[in-house]
């Protein structure tokens, strides 16, 4: 059961009751009918008619084969009629239905089968020669091309301008188109062409000729008739129709054809038999024409009979015996409707509401053509249709149900404003407001409601009766009437003086819907707001706020509007005696919703056809669609090019172009309108474009290097997304510069990036022209630009000369040599080979007191040359490992006197050659260091230093040693070894390779 406020909101949809005589639902005045249209007519357009009356004027939709039609380039609405532009027999034939709608409901028309008459061309393939003996029968097959609509068959003999005449010997079947010759004669030799004409389009097509030749090996003898063309054994014929029976026999001699009825009755005079007796036509078929008919073929060798039964089929077309009438009924009343139709076979019934099957429930009962609805409510309002159908068709009956519902209204039956009564008398005050359903009545005196008492009685019809009147009974009496749609009183009613107005808004905006009232000043109105039938809870819904609330006003503010806020808003004002409401619609415009039903159609190597359905436009029409795609090789979704380049909002298909062949793609569609860009559609199923010949050549082709007798060629591999198909590989071609013949090799690996050709006869640094192409299983693609690449050079043939060495320390040796022309040097040790480009090398990390053999060889890109003769070199002994001991020092004025014990080197250590003294002082917080080398025999040292600025920290070491003796451990700066210079050119070398 609907709540009272829900019913009140629904009540606003029924419109003003005063207009019910003029406003009504749609009624068809013209419906589509079964039609067959010729294709390729002059204007190449087809109209399917549909027209309905109604107030408001109905708007129209169409279905074909049960699917709603999207109006596009092929379909247009002209008022209610459907216009088909450039119709195609396959795409636009089907069962059409018109749908008409206005605010009161929807009705659907009868179904109409629409076909298109067309005739395609014969195949141009030559036909086989038919070889036949004289006296033999022959059947030439026509094999008509695809067609629709009535066609007529004829045959042309030897290209003559006139058609082949039919007689007792020759017959053309209008059922199959075949030509039958009962007995071939010498004059029948020639070319036969089947001619087919479409009777609606008047198009005519000709087959390829069928040659007929005579065999000379024998002549066919006589034989009895053979009926080759005959009619069905059983044929049902409806009243008033025309039926044609075909019968033709082959035989030698040529058979004669006669017709008769098996019941012995003569053929009626209205029957027609053509000149060859091959066709019997019975026009205007009646029940007395039914029976068994025989075709008798006879010659001197015998006879043959074909027969069939014609059965009269009684068909009564569907027609209404009792139809529906519009109903205007009060709420809670009971509805009874019945429709009856006659027809054979007996029809069955279906019921529709607003174009859809009627949904049954406990209070809705359907029994054949009877419909019963108990306790009707506002939701039952609408357009109803009774559908009667049998195997021959369907008919529709339509009617409108208007449920009359209103709140109590005193405007046409006001309560008397004043009454003068004598004391002790009786007063009767009538209260009969108009209300549907009937209102319940109560009375109020001032601010208090009256109750039945010995003197005060409220009668069943709402009349107030007061007996034994006293002076105290004087005052203001108010009749209060209530029903599910509201409350009203006989005093000044509450009225909404400033109602909310329907507005448009954009997502993110804020608006105010006003609601102000006037009425009885003693009543305290209460304001409530409803959104789409639900009471707004201002404590739970952040977007809604009641503002400016005073005794006569309760405005609604909607903040930060979202799409979900579109709908109907109702301001309802309650007082203790009445309630009023006013409604407004808020339309929120936002970016469009996601398109739906994305389908990928025909796919080629570089294109894909897409189609989709529009999503919600959110009250701002879609202006454009854009297509996005992604592949396993792309970073996210990328926009792709389409035809048309910009897809308008009224188009729901496009062709994506410039795709890569043999790549997996997913697509999605994004809609835009004047508000913004919407959400993308669901992505399509993954599809793969078709393979194609690759069209991208390798880049950065180069080469060179390698070993003697090699030609090395390199390139950048083609990415997988550009390989265009399976079995991708490279074709490497090269030829000596100045020659004309290319040598090719195929590399079947898509990842290949290098090819080496080996031939010992190739001279070093020879010039070759080189190009690299691509292929896959679809064919060979383009090649790169031709570049010149050098073959490998020759490795060095001689070693470096004048190799000599110099020992620097126990762990380092310097090596020198005279380089050969245009080579790179190379040096070997026990553990590794060291490449250098200068004619000198420093070997470090060696062992002390160790003999090393050293040789040098040159290397280039072709390889290494011969080694030089080895030279011996011995590293120096390690430095002394012990520091000086017993260091003593004295201060005299500004001088320091140091003394220490002499260090004696061990047997495996080099002799002491001197001592290193370091003096560190800190002056103005900056570190200063002075060092001095002393001869090895000195054991004392004097230094002139200003002691007032000196914090002495003295370290003493042997020359060449890393071990220090320290007088005060306050840190020290790094010591430096003197740099040893390499021998200058022309210096004398020792024969053993030792530096002097």
PDB file of C-alpha atoms in Angstrom, residues 336-489:
ATOM      1  CA  UNK A 336     -13.307  -4.641 -15.712  1.00  0.00           C
ATOM      2  CA  UNK A 337     -12.273  -4.744 -19.384  1.00  0.00           C
ATOM      3  CA  UNK A 338     -13.063  -7.332 -22.068  1.00  0.00           C
ATOM      4  CA  UNK A 339     -12.062  -7.695 -25.702  1.00  0.00           C
ATOM      5  CA  UNK A 340     -13.281 -10.394 -28.127  1.00  0.00           C
ATOM      6  CA  UNK A 341     -12.171 -11.167 -31.676  1.00  0.00           C
ATOM      7  CA  UNK A 342     -13.388 -13.578 -34.333  1.00  0.00           C
ATOM      8  CA  UNK A 343     -11.073 -15.552 -36.567  1.00  0.00           C
ATOM      9  CA  UNK A 344     -10.153 -19.018 -37.701  1.00  0.00           C
ATOM     10  CA  UNK A 345      -8.196 -20.571 -36.080  1.00  0.00           C
ATOM     11  CA  UNK A 346      -9.559 -19.234 -32.806  1.00  0.00           C
ATOM     12  CA  UNK A 347      -7.346 -16.384 -31.558  1.00  0.00           C
ATOM     13  CA  UNK A 348      -5.476 -16.213 -28.277  1.00  0.00           C
ATOM     14  CA  UNK A 349      -5.092 -13.006 -26.267  1.00  0.00           C
ATOM     15  CA  UNK A 350      -2.291 -11.053 -24.681  1.00  0.00           C
ATOM     16  CA  UNK A 351      -2.421  -7.827 -22.643  1.00  0.00           C
ATOM     17  CA  UNK A 352       0.084  -4.982 -22.770  1.00  0.00           C
ATOM     18  CA  UNK A 353       0.535  -1.919 -20.596  1.00  0.00           C
ATOM     19  CA  UNK A 354       2.455   0.989 -22.083  1.00  0.00           C
ATOM     20  CA  UNK A 355       3.804  -1.276 -24.810  1.00  0.00           C
ATOM     21  CA  UNK A 356       5.149  -3.965 -22.460  1.00  0.00           C
ATOM     22  CA  UNK A 357       3.612  -7.276 -21.309  1.00  0.00           C
ATOM     23  CA  UNK A 358       1.260  -6.648 -18.397  1.00  0.00           C
ATOM     24  CA  UNK A 359       2.817  -7.722 -15.094  1.00  0.00           C
ATOM     25  CA  UNK A 360       0.320  -9.794 -13.124  1.00  0.00           C
ATOM     26  CA  UNK A 361      -0.116  -9.573  -9.363  1.00  0.00           C
ATOM     27  CA  UNK A 362      -2.712 -10.570  -6.771  1.00  0.00           C
ATOM     28  CA  UNK A 363      -5.160  -7.799  -7.658  1.00  0.00           C
ATOM     29  CA  UNK A 364      -4.664  -8.106 -11.464  1.00  0.00           C
ATOM     30  CA  UNK A 365      -6.399 -11.054 -13.135  1.00  0.00           C
ATOM     31  CA  UNK A 366      -6.294 -11.975 -16.845  1.00  0.00           C
ATOM     32  CA  UNK A 367      -8.519 -14.653 -18.377  1.00  0.00           C
ATOM     33  CA  UNK A 368      -8.204 -14.650 -22.150  1.00  0.00           C
ATOM     34  CA  UNK A 369      -9.719 -11.385 -23.358  1.00  0.00           C
ATOM     35  CA  UNK A 370     -10.882 -10.329 -19.863  1.00  0.00           C
ATOM     36  CA  UNK A 371      -8.853  -8.074 -17.591  1.00  0.00           C
ATOM     37  CA  UNK A 372      -9.846  -7.333 -13.980  1.00  0.00           C
ATOM     38  CA  UNK A 373      -7.938  -4.922 -11.715  1.00  0.00           C
ATOM     39  CA  UNK A 374      -9.167  -4.467  -8.176  1.00  0.00           C
ATOM     40  CA  UNK A 375      -8.479  -1.434  -5.964  1.00  0.00           C
ATOM     41  CA  UNK A 376      -6.859   0.573  -8.740  1.00  0.00           C
ATOM     42  CA  UNK A 377      -4.281   3.166  -7.823  1.00  0.00           C
ATOM     43  CA  UNK A 378      -2.423   5.942  -9.603  1.00  0.00           C
ATOM     44  CA  UNK A 379       0.292   3.560 -10.766  1.00  0.00           C
ATOM     45  CA  UNK A 380      -2.326   1.671 -12.776  1.00  0.00           C
ATOM     46  CA  UNK A 381      -2.848   4.702 -15.025  1.00  0.00           C
ATOM     47  CA  UNK A 382      -1.600   4.272 -18.556  1.00  0.00           C
ATOM     48  CA  UNK A 383      -2.288   2.879 -22.017  1.00  0.00           C
ATOM     49  CA  UNK A 384      -3.533  -0.711 -22.244  1.00  0.00           C
ATOM     50  CA  UNK A 385      -3.699  -2.914 -25.324  1.00  0.00           C
ATOM     51  CA  UNK A 386      -5.491  -6.192 -25.918  1.00  0.00           C
ATOM     52  CA  UNK A 387      -3.726  -8.294 -28.551  1.00  0.00           C
ATOM     53  CA  UNK A 388      -5.599 -11.070 -30.398  1.00  0.00           C
ATOM     54  CA  UNK A 389      -3.495 -13.324 -32.630  1.00  0.00           C
ATOM     55  CA  UNK A 390      -3.472 -16.587 -34.540  1.00  0.00           C
ATOM     56  CA  UNK A 391      -1.204 -18.112 -37.148  1.00  0.00           C
ATOM     57  CA  UNK A 392      -2.395 -15.635 -39.769  1.00  0.00           C
ATOM     58  CA  UNK A 393      -1.661 -12.430 -37.886  1.00  0.00           C
ATOM     59  CA  UNK A 394      -2.518 -10.188 -34.962  1.00  0.00           C
ATOM     60  CA  UNK A 395      -4.803  -7.237 -34.236  1.00  0.00           C
ATOM     61  CA  UNK A 396      -4.523  -4.654 -31.460  1.00  0.00           C
ATOM     62  CA  UNK A 397      -7.177  -2.818 -29.417  1.00  0.00           C
ATOM     63  CA  UNK A 398      -6.099   0.139 -27.277  1.00  0.00           C
ATOM     64  CA  UNK A 399      -7.645   2.072 -24.387  1.00  0.00           C
ATOM     65  CA  UNK A 400      -6.520   4.520 -21.738  1.00  0.00           C
ATOM     66  CA  UNK A 401      -7.045   4.134 -18.004  1.00  0.00           C
ATOM     67  CA  UNK A 402      -7.097   7.402 -16.061  1.00  0.00           C
ATOM     68  CA  UNK A 403      -7.263   7.023 -12.317  1.00  0.00           C
ATOM     69  CA  UNK A 404      -9.030  10.064 -10.901  1.00  0.00           C
ATOM     70  CA  UNK A 405      -7.529  11.067  -7.548  1.00  0.00           C
ATOM     71  CA  UNK A 406      -7.650  14.422  -5.756  1.00  0.00           C
ATOM     72  CA  UNK A 407      -7.338  15.931  -2.331  1.00  0.00           C
ATOM     73  CA  UNK A 408     -10.416  17.483  -0.716  1.00  0.00           C
ATOM     74  CA  UNK A 409     -11.573  20.713  -2.380  1.00  0.00           C
ATOM     75  CA  UNK A 410     -14.179  23.184  -1.049  1.00  0.00           C
ATOM     76  CA  UNK A 411     -14.095  25.560  -4.053  1.00  0.00           C
ATOM     77  CA  UNK A 412     -17.316  24.229  -5.633  1.00  0.00           C
ATOM     78  CA  UNK A 413     -19.173  23.435  -2.397  1.00  0.00           C
ATOM     79  CA  UNK A 414     -18.168  25.958   0.295  1.00  0.00           C
ATOM     80  CA  UNK A 415     -19.547  25.835   3.841  1.00  0.00           C
ATOM     81  CA  UNK A 416     -21.870  28.703   4.718  1.00  0.00           C
ATOM     82  CA  UNK A 417     -19.860  31.566   6.108  1.00  0.00           C
ATOM     83  CA  UNK A 418     -22.390  32.627   8.774  1.00  0.00           C
ATOM     84  CA  UNK A 419     -25.633  31.409  10.303  1.00  0.00           C
ATOM     85  CA  UNK A 420     -28.084  33.131  12.713  1.00  0.00           C
ATOM     86  CA  UNK A 421     -29.838  30.657  15.076  1.00  0.00           C
ATOM     87  CA  UNK A 422     -32.338  31.261  17.915  1.00  0.00           C
ATOM     88  CA  UNK A 423     -31.385  30.177  21.412  1.00  0.00           C
ATOM     89  CA  UNK A 424     -32.594  26.651  22.113  1.00  0.00           C
ATOM     90  CA  UNK A 425     -32.907  25.890  18.434  1.00  0.00           C
ATOM     91  CA  UNK A 426     -31.002  23.411  16.200  1.00  0.00           C
ATOM     92  CA  UNK A 427     -28.425  24.019  13.443  1.00  0.00           C
ATOM     93  CA  UNK A 428     -27.326  21.752  10.636  1.00  0.00           C
ATOM     94  CA  UNK A 429     -24.043  22.653   8.814  1.00  0.00           C
ATOM     95  CA  UNK A 430     -23.320  20.665   5.663  1.00  0.00           C
ATOM     96  CA  UNK A 431     -19.732  19.765   4.632  1.00  0.00           C
ATOM     97  CA  UNK A 432     -19.486  18.145   1.177  1.00  0.00           C
ATOM     98  CA  UNK A 433     -16.095  18.826  -0.401  1.00  0.00           C
ATOM     99  CA  UNK A 434     -15.113  17.224  -3.703  1.00  0.00           C
ATOM    100  CA  UNK A 435     -12.537  14.449  -3.059  1.00  0.00           C
ATOM    101  CA  UNK A 436     -11.403  11.215  -4.653  1.00  0.00           C
ATOM    102  CA  UNK A 437     -11.488   8.932  -2.826  1.00  0.00           C
ATOM    103  CA  UNK A 438     -14.186  10.149  -0.434  1.00  0.00           C
ATOM    104  CA  UNK A 439     -12.873  12.259   2.435  1.00  0.00           C
ATOM    105  CA  UNK A 440     -13.341  11.652   6.144  1.00  0.00           C
ATOM    106  CA  UNK A 441     -14.861  14.678   7.905  1.00  0.00           C
ATOM    107  CA  UNK A 442     -14.144  16.277  11.265  1.00  0.00           C
ATOM    108  CA  UNK A 443     -15.153  19.648  12.725  1.00  0.00           C
ATOM    109  CA  UNK A 444     -13.145  22.174  14.659  1.00  0.00           C
ATOM    110  CA  UNK A 445     -14.358  25.042  16.801  1.00  0.00           C
ATOM    111  CA  UNK A 446     -11.565  27.552  17.131  1.00  0.00           C
ATOM    112  CA  UNK A 447      -8.501  25.489  17.863  1.00  0.00           C
ATOM    113  CA  UNK A 448     -10.307  22.411  19.261  1.00  0.00           C
ATOM    114  CA  UNK A 449     -11.780  19.462  17.388  1.00  0.00           C
ATOM    115  CA  UNK A 450     -15.368  18.533  18.253  1.00  0.00           C
ATOM    116  CA  UNK A 451     -16.432  15.133  19.559  1.00  0.00           C
ATOM    117  CA  UNK A 452     -19.873  13.579  19.467  1.00  0.00           C
ATOM    118  CA  UNK A 453     -21.930  14.437  22.507  1.00  0.00           C
ATOM    119  CA  UNK A 454     -25.592  14.675  23.490  1.00  0.00           C
ATOM    120  CA  UNK A 455     -25.881  18.002  21.650  1.00  0.00           C
ATOM    121  CA  UNK A 456     -23.132  17.753  18.971  1.00  0.00           C
ATOM    122  CA  UNK A 457     -23.273  15.055  16.286  1.00  0.00           C
ATOM    123  CA  UNK A 458     -21.154  14.554  13.144  1.00  0.00           C
ATOM    124  CA  UNK A 459     -23.277  12.575  10.731  1.00  0.00           C
ATOM    125  CA  UNK A 460     -22.017   9.950   8.255  1.00  0.00           C
ATOM    126  CA  UNK A 461     -22.031  12.378   5.332  1.00  0.00           C
ATOM    127  CA  UNK A 462     -20.000  14.912   7.356  1.00  0.00           C
ATOM    128  CA  UNK A 463     -22.880  17.182   8.350  1.00  0.00           C
ATOM    129  CA  UNK A 464     -22.557  18.814  11.806  1.00  0.00           C
ATOM    130  CA  UNK A 465     -25.706  18.886  13.923  1.00  0.00           C
ATOM    131  CA  UNK A 466     -25.955  21.026  17.086  1.00  0.00           C
ATOM    132  CA  UNK A 467     -29.148  20.940  19.166  1.00  0.00           C
ATOM    133  CA  UNK A 468     -30.394  23.111  22.010  1.00  0.00           C
ATOM    134  CA  UNK A 469     -28.271  26.075  20.893  1.00  0.00           C
ATOM    135  CA  UNK A 470     -27.017  28.420  23.620  1.00  0.00           C
ATOM    136  CA  UNK A 471     -25.182  31.704  23.417  1.00  0.00           C
ATOM    137  CA  UNK A 472     -21.941  29.917  24.311  1.00  0.00           C
ATOM    138  CA  UNK A 473     -22.166  27.871  21.100  1.00  0.00           C
ATOM    139  CA  UNK A 474     -21.438  30.930  18.994  1.00  0.00           C
ATOM    140  CA  UNK A 475     -18.084  31.114  17.243  1.00  0.00           C
ATOM    141  CA  UNK A 476     -16.118  30.033  14.195  1.00  0.00           C
ATOM    142  CA  UNK A 477     -16.657  26.450  12.995  1.00  0.00           C
ATOM    143  CA  UNK A 478     -14.317  24.801  10.504  1.00  0.00           C
ATOM    144  CA  UNK A 479     -14.969  21.629   8.514  1.00  0.00           C
ATOM    145  CA  UNK A 480     -11.775  19.572   8.032  1.00  0.00           C
ATOM    146  CA  UNK A 481     -11.710  16.954   5.228  1.00  0.00           C
ATOM    147  CA  UNK A 482      -9.019  14.315   4.818  1.00  0.00           C
ATOM    148  CA  UNK A 483      -8.198  11.605   2.279  1.00  0.00           C
ATOM    149  CA  UNK A 484      -4.914   9.876   1.265  1.00  0.00           C
ATOM    150  CA  UNK A 485      -4.041  12.845  -0.952  1.00  0.00           C
ATOM    151  CA  UNK A 486      -4.325  15.608   1.551  1.00  0.00           C
ATOM    152  CA  UNK A 487      -6.267  17.615   4.070  1.00  0.00           C
ATOM    153  CA  UNK A 488      -8.342  20.709   3.452  1.00  0.00           C
ATOM    154  CA  UNK A 489     -10.604  22.941   5.501  1.00  0.00           C
TER     155      UNK A 489
END
